[in-house]
Amino acid sequence: MRELFVLLWFSGGDMNKILLSRRDMLKIGAGSAVAVLLGKTYVMEQKQKETKMAKKENMDVFADAFSGGQYTLPPLPYGYDALEPLYDQQTLKLHHDKHHAAYVAGLNAALTKLDAARKAKDFAAVKAASIDLAFNGSGHILHTLFWHSMKPGGNNGQMPFEMKQAMEESFGSSESGQAHFAAATKAVEGSGWGILAFEPVSQKCIVLQCEKHQNLTIWGVVPLLVCDVWEHAYYLKYQNNRGEWVDNFMKLANWDFASERLAAAKSCVMELRK
Ligand SMILES: [Fe+2]
């Protein structure tokens, strides 16, 4: 006789299985079995929630990425040799201590330049400084996430339930999502990143190929107010006079909307740092 298995999967690092055979169900009665099952489920869920919360409370991947009014180089979450032999110690040390550190220094320098420009009311260098800001800021944020995107031993392709479910909803299956991510990352033209991201409008995961990394400005920012300066946005009325369009946009700006979005962004900032 085929046995009936009731199988529940849970997330949070450890995956647990509850298995009840048909014989067990008959022995204790279906109602009792369900009660036992629900009881076990409840206890496991509570335990899991507590573990998850304890983990979250101790986890802020950006905690050391900004301090005392300056962006700072966060320490690696593991030793230089922790990812050997798949990621060698020498490369990791150079990548973190030199390359990531250079992004942090460049980011602070760009902010200093922009501060000086505002004080002097001289924005002649604003374009170059803004490019530096995006380039170095994106480098700092993405590298901070990159160190945490690996861990000694990895997960062997296995993932917590919530992540697996999101991969299935977004890509058909966890395996096809992983294959898509790897293929897109390998095919990035020139320098860049493969990025698995959550897209809040569809509330699904997407895979992005990011060329360089500054073209999409600093990752993780929450837009508060946006002005379209593609020609289609203003050319009919303003022709090539983008400046006049922007000056008039500033007169139309909805600061109530921006303020509401700022409050919403501040309220969920700690969740985004985990
Ligand atoms: Fe890098």
Coordinates of N, CA, C and O and ligand atoms in Angstrom, one line a residue, residues 87 95-96 99-100 103 139 142-143 146-147 192-193 213, ligand 1:
Y87 N 37.5 30.8 -4.0 CA 37.9 32.2 -4.2 C 39.1 32.4 -3.3 O 39.1 32.3 -2.1
H95 N 40.9 42.6 -3.6 CA 39.6 43.0 -4.0 C 39.0 43.9 -2.9 O 38.5 45.0 -3.1
H96 N 39.1 43.4 -1.6 CA 38.5 44.1 -0.5 C 39.3 45.3 -0.1 O 38.8 46.4 0.0
H99 N 40.5 47.5 -3.9 CA 39.5 48.0 -4.8 C 38.3 48.5 -4.1 O 37.8 49.6 -4.4
H100 N 37.7 47.8 -3.1 CA 36.6 48.3 -2.4 C 37.0 49.6 -1.7 O 36.2 50.6 -1.7
Y103 N 36.8 52.6 -3.8 CA 35.4 53.1 -4.1 C 35.0 54.0 -2.9 O 34.4 55.1 -3.1
G139 N 29.8 51.3 -6.6 CA 30.8 50.3 -6.2 C 30.8 49.9 -4.8 O 30.9 48.8 -4.4
L142 N 27.5 47.9 -3.9 CA 27.4 46.5 -4.5 C 28.5 45.6 -3.9 O 28.3 44.4 -3.7
H143 N 29.7 46.2 -3.6 CA 30.7 45.4 -3.0 C 30.3 45.0 -1.6 O 30.6 43.8 -1.1
F146 N 28.2 42.2 -2.1 CA 28.9 41.1 -2.7 C 29.6 40.2 -1.6 O 29.5 39.0 -1.7
W147 N 30.2 40.8 -0.6 CA 30.9 40.0 0.4 C 29.9 39.1 1.1 O 30.2 38.0 1.5
G192 N 31.1 44.5 -15.1 CA 29.8 44.7 -14.5 C 29.4 43.7 -13.5 O 30.3 43.0 -12.9
W193 N 28.1 43.4 -13.4 CA 27.6 42.6 -12.3 C 26.4 41.8 -12.9 O 25.6 42.3 -13.7
H213 N 28.6 49.9 -13.4 CA 27.7 49.7 -12.3 C 27.1 51.1 -11.9 O 26.2 51.1 -11.1
Ligands
FE1 FE 34.9 44.3 -7.5

